[in-house]
Coordinates of C-alpha atoms in Angstrom, one line a residue:
M1 CA 15.9 -10.5 0.6
P2 CA 17.2 -9.1 3.9
A3 CA 16.8 -11.2 7.1
L4 CA 14.5 -8.7 8.7
T5 CA 12.6 -10.2 11.7
R6 CA 8.9 -9.3 11.4
R7 CA 6.8 -8.9 14.4
K8 CA 4.6 -12.0 15.0
S9 CA 1.0 -11.2 14.3
V10 CA -2.2 -13.1 13.9
A11 CA -3.1 -13.8 10.3
V12 CA -6.4 -12.4 9.0
Q13 CA -8.2 -13.6 5.8
V14 CA -9.6 -10.6 3.8
G15 CA -11.4 -12.0 0.8
R16 CA -8.7 -13.7 -1.3
V17 CA -5.9 -11.9 0.5
C18 CA -4.1 -13.0 3.6
V19 CA -2.9 -10.3 6.0
G20 CA -0.4 -10.7 8.8
G21 CA 1.2 -13.8 10.1
T22 CA 4.0 -14.9 7.7
H23 CA 2.2 -13.5 4.6
P24 CA 3.7 -10.7 2.5
I25 CA 2.9 -7.1 3.5
V26 CA -0.2 -6.0 1.6
V27 CA -0.6 -2.8 -0.4
Q28 CA -4.0 -1.0 0.2
S29 CA -5.6 2.1 -1.4
M30 CA -8.8 4.0 -1.2
T31 CA -11.1 5.5 -3.8
N32 CA -12.1 9.2 -3.7
T33 CA -15.2 8.9 -5.9
D34 CA -18.8 9.2 -4.8
T35 CA -19.5 5.5 -4.0
A36 CA -23.1 6.0 -5.2
D37 CA -21.6 6.7 -8.7
V38 CA -21.2 3.1 -9.7
T39 CA -19.4 3.7 -13.0
S40 CA -16.8 6.1 -11.6
T41 CA -16.1 4.0 -8.5
V42 CA -15.8 0.8 -10.6
N43 CA -13.3 2.6 -13.0
Q44 CA -11.2 3.8 -10.1
V45 CA -11.2 0.5 -8.3
M46 CA -10.1 -1.2 -11.5
A47 CA -7.3 1.4 -12.0
L48 CA -6.1 0.9 -8.5
A49 CA -6.2 -2.9 -8.8
Q50 CA -4.3 -2.8 -12.1
A51 CA -1.7 -0.6 -10.5
G52 CA -1.2 -3.3 -7.9
S53 CA -3.5 -2.4 -5.0
E54 CA -4.4 -5.7 -3.3
L55 CA -7.2 -4.2 -1.1
V56 CA -9.3 -1.2 -2.0
R57 CA -11.4 0.8 0.5
V58 CA -14.6 2.6 -0.5
T59 CA -16.6 5.1 1.5
V60 CA -20.0 3.8 2.7
N61 CA -21.7 6.8 4.2
T62 CA -25.2 7.1 2.8
D63 CA -28.1 4.9 1.7
E64 CA -27.2 5.5 -1.9
A65 CA -23.6 4.4 -1.3
A66 CA -24.7 1.3 0.5
R67 CA -27.1 0.3 -2.3
A68 CA -24.3 0.8 -4.8
V69 CA -21.8 -1.5 -3.2
P70 CA -23.3 -4.8 -4.5
K71 CA -23.5 -3.3 -8.0
I72 CA -19.9 -2.3 -7.8
A73 CA -18.8 -5.7 -6.6
E74 CA -20.8 -7.5 -9.3
T75 CA -19.5 -5.2 -12.1
L76 CA -15.9 -5.7 -10.9
E77 CA -16.5 -9.5 -11.0
M78 CA -17.8 -9.3 -14.5
F79 CA -14.6 -7.6 -15.6
G80 CA -12.5 -10.2 -13.8
V81 CA -11.3 -7.8 -11.1
R82 CA -11.4 -9.7 -7.9
V83 CA -9.8 -7.2 -5.5
P84 CA -11.4 -7.3 -2.1
L85 CA -13.5 -4.2 -1.2
I86 CA -13.4 -2.7 2.2
G87 CA -16.3 -0.6 3.5
D88 CA -15.3 2.6 5.4
F89 CA -17.9 3.4 8.0
H90 CA -18.3 6.5 10.2
Y91 CA -21.2 7.5 12.4
N92 CA -24.0 5.6 10.7
G93 CA -22.3 2.2 9.9
H94 CA -24.5 0.4 12.5
L95 CA -27.6 1.6 10.6
L96 CA -26.3 0.8 7.1
L97 CA -24.9 -2.7 7.9
K98 CA -28.3 -3.6 9.5
K99 CA -30.4 -2.1 6.7
Y100 CA -28.4 -3.4 3.7
P101 CA -27.4 -7.0 4.1
D102 CA -26.4 -7.3 0.4
M103 CA -23.9 -4.5 1.0
A104 CA -22.6 -6.2 4.1
R105 CA -22.1 -9.4 2.2
A106 CA -20.5 -7.7 -0.8
L107 CA -17.7 -6.2 1.3
A108 CA -14.7 -8.2 2.3
K109 CA -13.9 -6.2 5.4
Y110 CA -15.4 -3.4 7.5
R111 CA -13.4 -0.4 8.8
I112 CA -14.8 1.0 12.1
N113 CA -13.5 4.2 13.8
P114 CA -14.2 3.7 17.5
G115 CA -14.1 7.5 18.1
N116 CA -17.3 8.1 16.2
V117 CA -19.5 5.0 16.9
N118 CA -20.2 5.8 20.6
I119 CA -17.8 3.2 22.2
G120 CA -16.7 4.6 25.5
K121 CA -20.0 6.4 26.1
K122 CA -22.7 5.2 28.5
H123 CA -23.4 2.4 26.1
D124 CA -21.8 1.1 22.9
D125 CA -24.7 -0.3 21.1
N126 CA -23.7 1.1 17.8
F127 CA -20.2 -0.4 17.9
R128 CA -21.7 -3.7 19.1
T129 CA -24.2 -3.8 16.2
M130 CA -21.3 -3.4 13.7
I131 CA -19.3 -6.1 15.3
E132 CA -22.3 -8.4 15.4
A133 CA -22.8 -7.8 11.6
A134 CA -19.1 -8.8 11.0
V135 CA -19.7 -12.0 13.0
E136 CA -22.9 -12.7 11.2
Y137 CA -21.4 -12.3 7.7
G138 CA -18.0 -13.8 8.6
R139 CA -16.1 -10.5 7.9
P140 CA -12.9 -9.2 9.5
V141 CA -12.9 -5.7 10.9
R142 CA -10.2 -3.0 11.0
I143 CA -10.6 -1.0 14.1
G144 CA -9.0 2.3 12.9
V145 CA -8.3 4.9 15.6
N146 CA -7.6 8.4 14.3
W147 CA -6.3 11.2 16.4
G148 CA -8.6 13.7 14.6
S149 CA -11.6 11.8 15.9
L150 CA -10.3 10.2 19.1
D151 CA -12.8 9.0 21.7
S152 CA -13.3 12.2 23.7
A153 CA -14.5 10.4 26.9
L154 CA -11.4 8.2 26.9
L155 CA -9.1 11.1 26.3
T156 CA -10.7 13.2 29.1
R157 CA -10.4 10.4 31.5
M158 CA -6.8 9.8 30.7
M159 CA -6.0 13.5 31.0
D160 CA -7.6 13.7 34.4
E161 CA -5.7 10.7 35.6
N162 CA -2.5 12.2 34.2
N163 CA -3.1 15.4 36.1
L164 CA -3.1 13.5 39.4
L165 CA 0.4 12.1 38.8
P166 CA 3.3 13.5 40.8
E167 CA 5.0 14.2 37.5
P168 CA 2.3 14.5 34.8
L169 CA 3.2 13.8 31.1
D170 CA 2.6 16.5 28.6
A171 CA -0.7 16.6 26.7
K172 CA 0.8 15.2 23.5
A173 CA 2.2 12.1 25.2
V174 CA -1.1 11.4 26.9
T175 CA -2.9 11.8 23.6
L176 CA -0.6 9.3 21.8
R177 CA -1.1 6.9 24.7
A178 CA -4.9 7.4 24.5
I179 CA -4.8 6.4 20.8
V180 CA -3.1 3.1 21.7
V181 CA -5.5 2.4 24.6
S182 CA -8.5 3.2 22.4
A183 CA -7.4 0.6 19.8
L184 CA -6.7 -2.1 22.4
E185 CA -9.9 -1.5 24.4
S186 CA -12.0 -1.5 21.2
A187 CA -10.4 -4.8 20.1
K188 CA -11.0 -6.3 23.5
A189 CA -14.7 -5.2 23.3
A190 CA -15.0 -6.7 19.8
E191 CA -13.7 -10.0 21.0
Q192 CA -16.2 -9.9 23.9
Y193 CA -19.0 -9.4 21.3
G194 CA -17.9 -12.6 19.5
L195 CA -15.4 -11.4 16.8
A196 CA -12.5 -13.8 16.7
R197 CA -8.9 -12.6 17.2
D198 CA -8.1 -13.6 13.6
R199 CA -10.8 -11.3 12.4
I200 CA -9.3 -8.1 13.8
I201 CA -6.8 -5.6 12.3
L202 CA -5.8 -2.5 14.1
S203 CA -4.6 0.9 13.0
A204 CA -3.7 4.0 14.9
K205 CA -3.2 6.9 12.6
V206 CA -1.7 10.4 13.2
S207 CA -0.3 12.9 10.7
G208 CA 3.2 13.4 12.2
V209 CA 6.0 11.0 11.3
Q210 CA 7.6 10.8 14.7
D211 CA 4.2 10.5 16.4
L212 CA 3.2 7.6 14.1
I213 CA 6.4 5.8 14.8
A214 CA 5.9 6.2 18.6
V215 CA 2.3 5.1 18.5
Y216 CA 2.9 1.9 16.5
R217 CA 5.9 1.0 18.6
M218 CA 3.7 1.0 21.6
L219 CA 0.9 -0.8 19.8
A220 CA 3.2 -3.5 18.5
A221 CA 4.7 -4.1 21.9
E222 CA 1.3 -4.7 23.5
C223 CA -0.6 -6.9 21.1
D224 CA -0.3 -9.4 18.4
Y225 CA -3.1 -8.1 16.2
A226 CA -2.3 -7.5 12.5
L227 CA -1.4 -3.8 12.0
H228 CA -2.3 -1.5 9.2
L229 CA 0.2 1.4 8.7
G230 CA -0.3 4.8 7.2
L231 CA -0.3 8.5 8.1
T232 CA -3.8 9.8 8.3
E233 CA -3.1 12.8 6.1
A234 CA 0.3 12.5 4.4
G235 CA -0.1 15.6 2.3
L236 CA 0.6 16.8 -1.3
G237 CA 3.3 15.9 -3.7
S238 CA 6.9 15.4 -2.4
K239 CA 5.9 16.3 1.2
G240 CA 3.3 13.5 1.3
I241 CA 5.7 11.0 -0.4
V242 CA 8.6 11.8 1.9
S243 CA 6.5 11.8 5.1
T244 CA 4.9 8.5 4.2
T245 CA 8.2 6.9 3.3
A246 CA 10.0 8.1 6.4
A247 CA 7.3 6.9 8.8
I248 CA 6.4 3.6 7.2
G249 CA 10.0 2.8 6.2
V250 CA 11.2 3.0 9.8
L251 CA 8.4 0.8 11.1
L252 CA 8.8 -1.8 8.4
Q253 CA 12.5 -2.0 9.1
E254 CA 11.6 -2.8 12.7
G255 CA 9.3 -5.6 11.5
I256 CA 6.1 -3.7 12.3
G257 CA 3.2 -3.6 9.9
D258 CA 1.1 -6.1 7.8
T259 CA -0.7 -3.7 5.4
I260 CA 0.3 -0.2 4.3
R261 CA -1.3 2.7 2.6
A262 CA 0.2 6.0 1.3
S263 CA -2.6 8.5 2.1
L264 CA -1.5 11.1 -0.5
T265 CA -3.5 14.1 -1.4
P266 CA -3.7 14.0 -5.2
L267 CA -3.3 17.2 -7.2
P268 CA -6.5 18.3 -9.1
N269 CA -7.2 15.7 -11.8
G270 CA -4.2 13.8 -10.4
D271 CA -3.7 10.1 -10.7
R272 CA -5.1 8.2 -7.7
T273 CA -2.8 5.3 -8.5
D274 CA 0.2 7.3 -7.3
E275 CA -0.5 6.1 -3.8
V276 CA -0.2 2.5 -4.9
I277 CA 3.1 3.1 -6.7
V278 CA 4.5 4.8 -3.6
S279 CA 3.5 1.9 -1.3
Q280 CA 5.0 -0.6 -3.8
Q281 CA 8.3 1.4 -4.0
I282 CA 8.6 1.6 -0.2
L283 CA 8.4 -2.2 0.0
Q284 CA 10.6 -2.8 -3.0
A285 CA 13.3 -0.3 -1.7
L286 CA 13.4 -2.2 1.6
E287 CA 13.6 -5.5 -0.4
L288 CA 10.5 -6.8 1.3
R289 CA 8.6 -7.4 -1.9
S290 CA 9.2 -7.0 -5.7
F291 CA 6.5 -5.5 -8.0
T292 CA 8.2 -4.2 -11.1
P293 CA 11.7 -4.1 -12.6
Q294 CA 13.7 -1.2 -11.2
V295 CA 15.6 1.3 -13.2
T296 CA 18.8 2.8 -11.8
A297 CA 19.6 6.2 -13.3
C298 CA 22.3 8.7 -12.3
P299 CA 21.1 12.2 -11.2
G300 CA 23.1 13.9 -14.0
C301 CA 26.0 16.5 -13.7
G302 CA 28.0 18.8 -15.9
R303 CA 29.0 15.8 -18.0
T304 CA 25.4 15.0 -18.9
T305 CA 23.9 18.4 -19.8
S306 CA 21.9 16.6 -22.6
T307 CA 18.5 15.2 -21.4
F308 CA 18.9 12.1 -23.6
F309 CA 19.6 9.7 -20.7
Q310 CA 16.8 11.2 -18.6
D311 CA 14.3 10.7 -21.4
M312 CA 15.6 7.2 -22.0
A313 CA 15.4 6.2 -18.3
D314 CA 11.8 7.6 -18.1
Q315 CA 10.7 5.7 -21.3
I316 CA 12.1 2.5 -19.9
Q317 CA 10.6 2.8 -16.5
T318 CA 7.2 3.7 -17.9
Y319 CA 7.5 0.8 -20.4
L320 CA 8.4 -1.7 -17.7
R321 CA 5.5 -0.6 -15.5
T322 CA 2.9 -0.8 -18.3
Q323 CA 4.2 -4.2 -19.3
M324 CA 4.0 -5.8 -15.9
P325 CA 0.2 -6.7 -16.0
V326 CA 1.1 -8.9 -19.0
W327 CA 4.6 -10.0 -18.0
K328 CA 3.6 -11.2 -14.5
T329 CA 1.3 -13.8 -16.1
R330 CA 4.1 -15.0 -18.4
Y331 CA 7.5 -14.4 -16.9
S332 CA 8.3 -15.7 -13.4
G333 CA 10.6 -13.4 -11.5
V334 CA 10.7 -10.6 -14.0
E335 CA 9.6 -8.1 -11.2
E336 CA 13.1 -8.5 -9.7
M337 CA 15.0 -7.5 -12.8
K338 CA 17.3 -4.5 -12.5
V339 CA 18.1 -2.1 -15.4
A340 CA 20.6 0.7 -15.3
V341 CA 20.5 3.7 -17.6
M342 CA 23.6 5.8 -16.9
G343 CA 24.5 9.2 -18.3
C344 CA 28.2 9.0 -18.7
V345 CA 31.3 6.9 -18.4
V346 CA 32.3 7.8 -14.8
N347 CA 30.0 5.3 -13.0
G348 CA 28.1 4.1 -16.0
P349 CA 30.0 0.9 -16.8
G350 CA 30.3 -0.2 -13.2
E351 CA 26.7 0.4 -12.4
S352 CA 25.6 -1.4 -15.6
K353 CA 27.7 -4.4 -14.7
H354 CA 25.8 -4.7 -11.3
S355 CA 22.4 -4.8 -13.1
N356 CA 20.8 -7.5 -15.2
L357 CA 20.8 -5.1 -18.1
G358 CA 22.6 -1.8 -18.3
I359 CA 23.6 0.9 -20.8
S360 CA 26.3 3.5 -20.3
L361 CA 25.5 6.6 -22.4
P362 CA 28.3 8.8 -23.7
G363 CA 27.6 12.0 -21.7
T364 CA 27.4 15.3 -23.6
F365 CA 30.8 15.9 -25.2
E366 CA 32.1 12.4 -25.6
E367 CA 32.1 10.1 -28.6
P368 CA 28.4 8.9 -29.2
V369 CA 28.9 5.3 -28.3
A370 CA 26.9 3.4 -25.6
P371 CA 28.2 0.0 -24.3
V372 CA 25.4 -2.4 -23.2
Y373 CA 26.0 -5.0 -20.4
V374 CA 24.0 -8.1 -19.9
D375 CA 24.4 -9.9 -16.6
G376 CA 27.7 -8.2 -15.9
K377 CA 29.3 -8.8 -19.3
L378 CA 29.7 -6.4 -22.3
K379 CA 27.2 -7.5 -25.0
C380 CA 27.6 -4.8 -27.6
T381 CA 28.1 -1.1 -28.2
L382 CA 25.3 0.9 -29.7
R383 CA 25.9 4.0 -31.9
G384 CA 23.9 6.4 -33.9
D385 CA 20.3 7.8 -33.7
H386 CA 18.5 4.6 -32.7
I387 CA 20.1 3.7 -29.4
V388 CA 16.8 3.7 -27.5
E389 CA 15.0 1.5 -29.9
E390 CA 17.9 -0.9 -30.1
F391 CA 18.3 -1.1 -26.3
M392 CA 14.5 -1.8 -26.0
T393 CA 14.9 -4.7 -28.4
I394 CA 17.7 -6.1 -26.3
L395 CA 15.6 -5.6 -23.2
N396 CA 12.6 -7.5 -24.6
E397 CA 14.8 -10.3 -25.9
Y398 CA 16.4 -10.6 -22.5
V399 CA 13.1 -10.8 -20.7
D400 CA 11.7 -13.4 -23.0
R401 CA 14.9 -15.5 -22.9
T402 CA 15.6 -15.3 -19.2
Y403 CA 12.2 -15.2 -17.5
A404 CA 10.2 -17.4 -19.9
A405 CA 12.7 -20.2 -19.1
R406 CA 12.2 -19.6 -15.4
S407 CA 8.4 -19.8 -15.8
L408 CA 8.7 -23.1 -17.6
E409 CA 11.0 -24.5 -14.9
A410 CA 8.4 -23.4 -12.3
V411 CA 5.6 -25.2 -14.1
E412 CA 7.6 -28.3 -14.6
A413 CA 8.6 -28.3 -10.9

């Protein structure tokens, strides 16, 4: 692991998960089901949790949704899924938290957007009501500022003050600063209403990569609250993945961030768990955490016009990910295993030697032999039509031999 210096933040307990302080950076996700539909929401929460999401947020926007939350929590518990649920409140959270105490207790954390709960207006009774509910039920709160719903009174005041300066800043700079001020002033108000410092997480979301980096740098420099990272709308497909990685990767490399979410727009009928996998891959690529064995595969060239090595790499990566829910309970450290599936002899043998387990396929026009390396040493050479099956057998034997022993050592220690 690299010796990255993480920003010092106050640790926050969210259900069974610790956020901030010296604890590992946490992966979060959010459902897109109608929360009132208990079955659909439970199924999606279970899928997200199985994919590796450590916190799952659900929308609580109606009486029906609020009534469904305890049922969702109870059903998840029955299935042995103990992922903490976060309630996402906008506009009417003060009413729902007061009206449905069972819902308030079933949630592990509340998310409040100060831009739409009347904080900054002539009175902030709604915001105060939500904070008092958090205090009553012993729940932490994420104060989540979003530039699409920024406190208009605060922004107007700061724009007016800026216009009086000898050299006014441009409107965008003032807006970004207002996002930070909104988060900090809201956190200060929450503390005044009795919410402890170790019950507060802040986020300040925008949709532009450079804007997000700028906002969080300011926020990190001015407070020690735990910080949740994520673009507010990352986008579809490769655009969303690249934007999320670029923004969050920079901040994590600077030691900023305690929880992360990839807010990807799924394709129609797309898999919601993609956002979990992207978050995990960001953390694993930066060597901050390990979640699943990684497969190194070359991009292919004129020497690899066959798709054989691509199919094999995909089969192995899919197999490793599907096995992890079982493996992580049996094999200590298996998530750090590295596997190389290389397409030809140019870089294949060298890359394979650098992995725990590697195979160098013969390319397109070369003799159909594939040397297999285990922990840097040549183990055997595979030939014929059953290379994939034989390599998978070697992989399974290696996992059982290597990581079962480590698990036993850990138990004995």
